[in-house]
Amino acid sequence: MAQPSYYPDPLIEGFLDELWSARGLSDNTLSAYRSDLQHFDEFLQQRQVSLRDAGREVIQDYLGWRFDQGAASTSSARLLSSLRRFYGFLLTKQMITDDPLALIASPKLPRKLPDTLSEADVEALLAEPNNEDTVEGRDKAMLELLYATGLRVSELVALTLEQISLRQGLVRITGKGGKERLVPMGEMAISELERYLQQNRPALLAYGQSDVVFPSNRARMMTRQTFWYRIKLYAQRAGISKALSPHTLRHAFATHLLNHGADLRVVQLLLGHSSLSTTQIYTHVANARLQALHTAHHPRG
């Protein structure tokens, strides 16, 4: 006998609409909330319990079921964050009177240091694209700007001409939660960007117009996945064997600033972190590197 179809609780879309209008969260973030809540809702429906009526015991049952299915602690922590926000929304709207997650603790997660590149690795990566080639010239400007500013890849590919000022040497970014920040580009990135805008970008717009700074060869906004593929290509050509992520150059930007004495709060502002605790992870990266250098080079290391 076929299983009945799953029909999402309308409360989920109401919650997501509220998040979108009040906080301006990205599509990816909203999609993650939707996925977490719908999986939980489907579990509840199989037990004939509504989201509004779910209590602590059924939530703990769900967490236990996920554990049996092999869910990672990081995934469960994200799920609990989604549920806390959702039930906080229901409390605010007076749709429930008690918070079913009040006595449920989040799993303790190991502090994971972000993967980063050495300064020599970054130099090798940035030197790899050939700026005489139209596409590689665009990529070179993107890599230089990414390392100079610490932008998220999603912010980089969506960058428009009105957001950059070559004269002032600044990029204006609207990040998570609609928060705006101004980030200096630095001389190398400005020089590479000027060259790209004069030499490479006009060729990329042969098939149409766009206000995106770094369009694809079809004059459209590049996807994050496409640019990530390009980064991996240049890393391979440069002989970099370290595991990379889309945020690798953002991590390198922050770590290298701290290595050279930058103030943590300045780095926080440049990265667009709402909390200093998020930025503090990079102090561990910098300290780990200093300790490794001391061990390697001090005569009593």
XYZ file of C-alpha atoms in Angstrom:
301
model
C 0.000 0.000 0.000
C 1.393 3.400 -0.987
C 2.405 5.779 1.768
C 0.245 8.931 2.036
C 1.721 12.097 0.567
C 3.356 14.633 2.833
C 1.666 18.026 3.076
C 3.810 20.681 4.793
C 2.218 22.574 7.673
C 1.359 26.149 6.515
C 3.017 27.434 9.692
C 6.393 26.716 8.085
C 5.816 29.062 5.157
C 4.420 31.690 7.494
C 7.593 31.481 9.564
C 9.833 31.662 6.472
C 7.912 34.660 5.129
C 8.454 36.398 8.471
C 12.201 35.662 8.349
C 12.491 36.913 4.787
C 10.635 40.177 5.401
C 12.104 40.968 8.834
C 15.695 39.826 8.440
C 16.365 39.619 4.703
C 17.993 36.185 4.948
C 19.482 34.617 1.829
C 17.676 31.990 -0.242
C 20.206 29.384 0.900
C 19.538 30.116 4.580
C 15.768 30.036 4.090
C 16.097 26.769 2.159
C 18.021 25.235 5.082
C 15.293 26.293 7.530
C 12.611 24.876 5.227
C 14.422 21.546 4.902
C 14.935 21.180 8.673
C 11.352 22.051 9.531
C 9.747 19.948 6.821
C 11.730 16.840 7.794
C 10.663 17.352 11.411
C 7.068 18.007 10.358
C 7.006 14.827 8.274
C 8.243 12.847 11.305
C 5.448 14.390 13.404
C 2.759 13.676 10.826
C 3.688 9.991 10.853
C 2.928 10.116 14.595
C -0.210 12.210 14.091
C 1.229 15.184 15.974
C 1.110 18.760 14.683
C 3.982 21.218 14.858
C 1.961 23.365 17.224
C 1.295 20.453 19.592
C 4.786 18.950 19.561
C 6.270 18.658 23.045
C 9.699 17.991 24.492
C 9.318 14.200 24.407
C 8.494 13.941 20.710
C 11.344 16.322 19.863
C 13.717 14.135 21.852
C 12.332 11.084 20.036
C 13.102 12.798 16.747
C 16.648 13.644 17.827
C 17.143 10.040 18.936
C 15.826 8.752 15.614
C 18.208 11.038 13.746
C 21.091 9.781 15.882
C 20.158 6.187 14.998
C 20.151 7.215 11.337
C 23.745 8.443 11.685
C 23.100 12.209 11.701
C 26.198 14.253 12.563
C 26.244 16.410 15.703
C 26.721 19.505 13.529
C 23.553 18.632 11.605
C 21.586 18.124 14.829
C 22.887 21.418 16.211
C 21.689 23.228 13.092
C 18.311 21.475 13.343
C 17.899 22.562 16.978
C 18.785 26.122 15.998
C 16.046 26.015 13.337
C 13.514 24.576 15.795
C 14.378 27.145 18.483
C 13.842 29.970 16.040
C 10.594 28.446 14.750
C 9.096 27.877 18.200
C 10.292 31.304 19.275
C 8.239 32.637 16.353
C 5.167 30.659 17.509
C 5.578 32.015 21.051
C 5.857 35.590 19.774
C 2.688 35.121 17.715
C 0.968 33.560 20.781
C 0.272 30.366 18.851
C 1.752 28.320 21.706
C 2.158 29.064 25.407
C 5.255 26.981 26.277
C 8.585 26.490 24.541
C 9.053 22.724 23.950
C 12.822 23.222 23.535
C 13.380 25.088 26.791
C 14.934 22.058 28.520
C 16.691 20.549 25.492
C 20.414 21.261 25.334
C 22.276 21.639 22.062
C 25.052 19.105 21.413
C 28.564 20.327 22.164
C 30.520 20.681 18.954
C 34.278 20.409 18.561
C 35.864 23.723 17.576
C 36.769 23.250 13.926
C 39.509 25.433 12.589
C 38.839 26.683 9.065
C 41.087 25.383 6.313
C 43.368 28.130 5.087
C 46.322 28.710 2.805
C 49.789 29.997 3.562
C 50.801 33.336 2.083
C 53.016 31.479 -0.390
C 50.065 29.296 -1.438
C 47.922 32.381 -2.010
C 50.663 34.033 -4.095
C 50.915 30.882 -6.243
C 47.134 30.737 -6.677
C 46.808 34.413 -7.617
C 49.648 34.139 -10.128
C 48.072 31.233 -11.991
C 45.344 32.889 -14.176
C 46.574 34.471 -17.418
C 45.088 37.956 -17.605
C 45.609 38.089 -21.376
C 42.813 35.508 -21.682
C 39.305 36.976 -21.366
C 37.911 34.468 -18.864
C 41.138 33.954 -16.919
C 41.621 37.730 -16.747
C 38.197 37.976 -15.093
C 39.095 35.153 -12.708
C 42.382 36.813 -11.770
C 40.577 40.030 -10.839
C 38.043 38.029 -8.825
C 40.729 36.141 -6.910
C 42.665 39.333 -6.165
C 39.523 41.077 -4.932
C 38.437 38.066 -2.889
C 41.763 37.859 -1.067
C 41.997 41.641 -0.643
C 38.530 42.039 0.880
C 37.532 38.718 2.450
C 34.150 38.788 0.709
C 31.923 35.746 0.718
C 31.834 34.072 -2.716
C 28.089 34.804 -2.888
C 28.847 38.508 -2.316
C 31.602 38.492 -4.944
C 29.587 36.959 -7.795
C 26.627 39.288 -7.098
C 28.782 42.430 -6.982
C 27.481 45.254 -9.201
C 29.304 48.246 -10.664
C 27.588 50.697 -8.325
C 29.011 48.841 -5.336
C 32.645 49.572 -6.193
C 34.534 52.856 -6.121
C 37.978 52.661 -7.690
C 38.639 56.292 -6.784
C 37.969 55.674 -3.096
C 39.271 52.116 -3.223
C 36.170 50.732 -1.497
C 33.577 48.004 -1.989
C 30.104 48.491 -0.490
C 28.595 45.173 0.573
C 25.143 44.325 1.880
C 25.728 41.127 3.817
C 23.670 38.769 5.939
C 20.658 40.335 7.591
C 20.839 43.323 5.241
C 23.820 44.821 7.103
C 25.982 47.127 4.993
C 29.749 47.413 5.289
C 32.518 49.246 3.428
C 35.652 47.223 2.710
C 38.927 48.661 1.329
C 40.321 46.891 -1.730
C 44.050 47.588 -1.551
C 46.367 48.694 -4.349
C 46.931 45.297 -5.990
C 43.230 44.527 -6.240
C 42.416 48.039 -7.509
C 45.090 47.774 -10.201
C 43.894 44.331 -11.309
C 40.265 45.455 -11.272
C 41.032 48.521 -13.409
C 42.852 46.346 -15.954
C 39.986 43.841 -16.026
C 37.300 46.504 -16.505
C 39.199 47.966 -19.462
C 40.447 44.789 -21.156
C 38.385 41.715 -20.218
C 34.911 42.777 -19.167
C 33.905 44.377 -22.517
C 34.650 41.058 -24.268
C 32.473 39.171 -21.772
C 29.570 41.498 -22.606
C 29.675 40.791 -26.343
C 26.334 38.936 -26.087
C 24.486 41.357 -23.828
C 24.703 43.958 -21.078
C 24.899 43.473 -17.330
C 25.639 45.605 -14.275
C 27.329 42.635 -12.604
C 31.055 43.318 -12.204
C 32.087 39.761 -13.066
C 29.624 38.341 -15.622
C 29.861 34.917 -17.216
C 30.806 34.662 -20.887
C 27.060 34.827 -21.572
C 26.745 38.199 -19.846
C 24.937 36.694 -16.853
C 25.716 36.582 -13.161
C 28.113 33.736 -12.464
C 26.999 31.069 -10.009
C 28.955 30.352 -6.832
C 29.464 26.797 -8.053
C 31.055 27.973 -11.304
C 33.519 30.225 -9.521
C 34.308 27.455 -7.015
C 35.133 25.193 -9.963
C 37.467 27.901 -11.311
C 39.265 28.210 -7.942
C 39.862 24.461 -7.835
C 41.205 24.567 -11.405
C 43.815 27.226 -10.569
C 44.733 25.501 -7.289
C 45.400 22.294 -9.210
C 47.511 24.144 -11.771
C 49.449 25.844 -8.961
C 50.194 22.498 -7.334
C 48.202 23.247 -4.191
C 47.134 19.919 -2.676
C 45.386 21.245 0.446
C 41.660 20.705 0.780
C 39.894 23.886 -0.317
C 36.442 25.291 0.321
C 34.543 28.203 -1.244
C 35.601 30.278 1.787
C 39.310 29.387 1.621
C 40.460 32.842 0.499
C 38.120 34.504 3.009
C 39.763 32.424 5.738
C 43.228 33.303 4.383
C 42.305 37.007 4.336
C 41.348 36.957 8.026
C 44.188 34.744 9.192
C 46.893 36.676 7.351
C 45.590 39.998 8.677
C 45.818 38.682 12.240
C 49.261 37.208 11.571
C 50.414 40.708 10.626
C 48.985 42.325 13.751
C 45.478 43.443 12.741
C 42.988 44.112 15.546
C 40.349 41.392 15.932
C 37.477 43.900 15.929
C 38.703 45.411 12.662
C 38.719 41.948 11.099
C 35.208 41.406 12.464
C 33.979 44.562 10.703
C 35.707 43.664 7.426
C 34.219 40.156 7.415
C 30.745 41.413 8.344
C 30.420 39.159 11.401
C 27.644 40.219 13.750
C 29.406 38.628 16.725
C 33.055 38.877 17.741
C 32.938 35.233 18.865
C 32.543 34.198 15.215
C 35.725 36.057 14.304
C 37.694 34.671 17.263
C 38.087 31.313 15.523
C 40.775 32.969 13.393
C 42.881 33.781 16.437
C 43.170 30.032 16.989
C 44.370 29.608 13.400
C 46.937 32.373 13.795
C 48.115 31.085 17.181
C 48.398 27.523 15.854
C 50.577 28.765 13.009
C 52.801 30.785 15.356
C 53.217 27.781 17.612
C 54.150 25.581 14.640
C 56.726 28.144 13.473
C 58.186 28.361 16.966
C 58.461 24.573 17.193
C 60.081 24.333 13.769
C 62.629 27.136 14.109
C 63.418 27.749 17.783
C 66.545 25.892 18.927
C 64.663 24.645 22.000
C 61.322 24.231 20.205
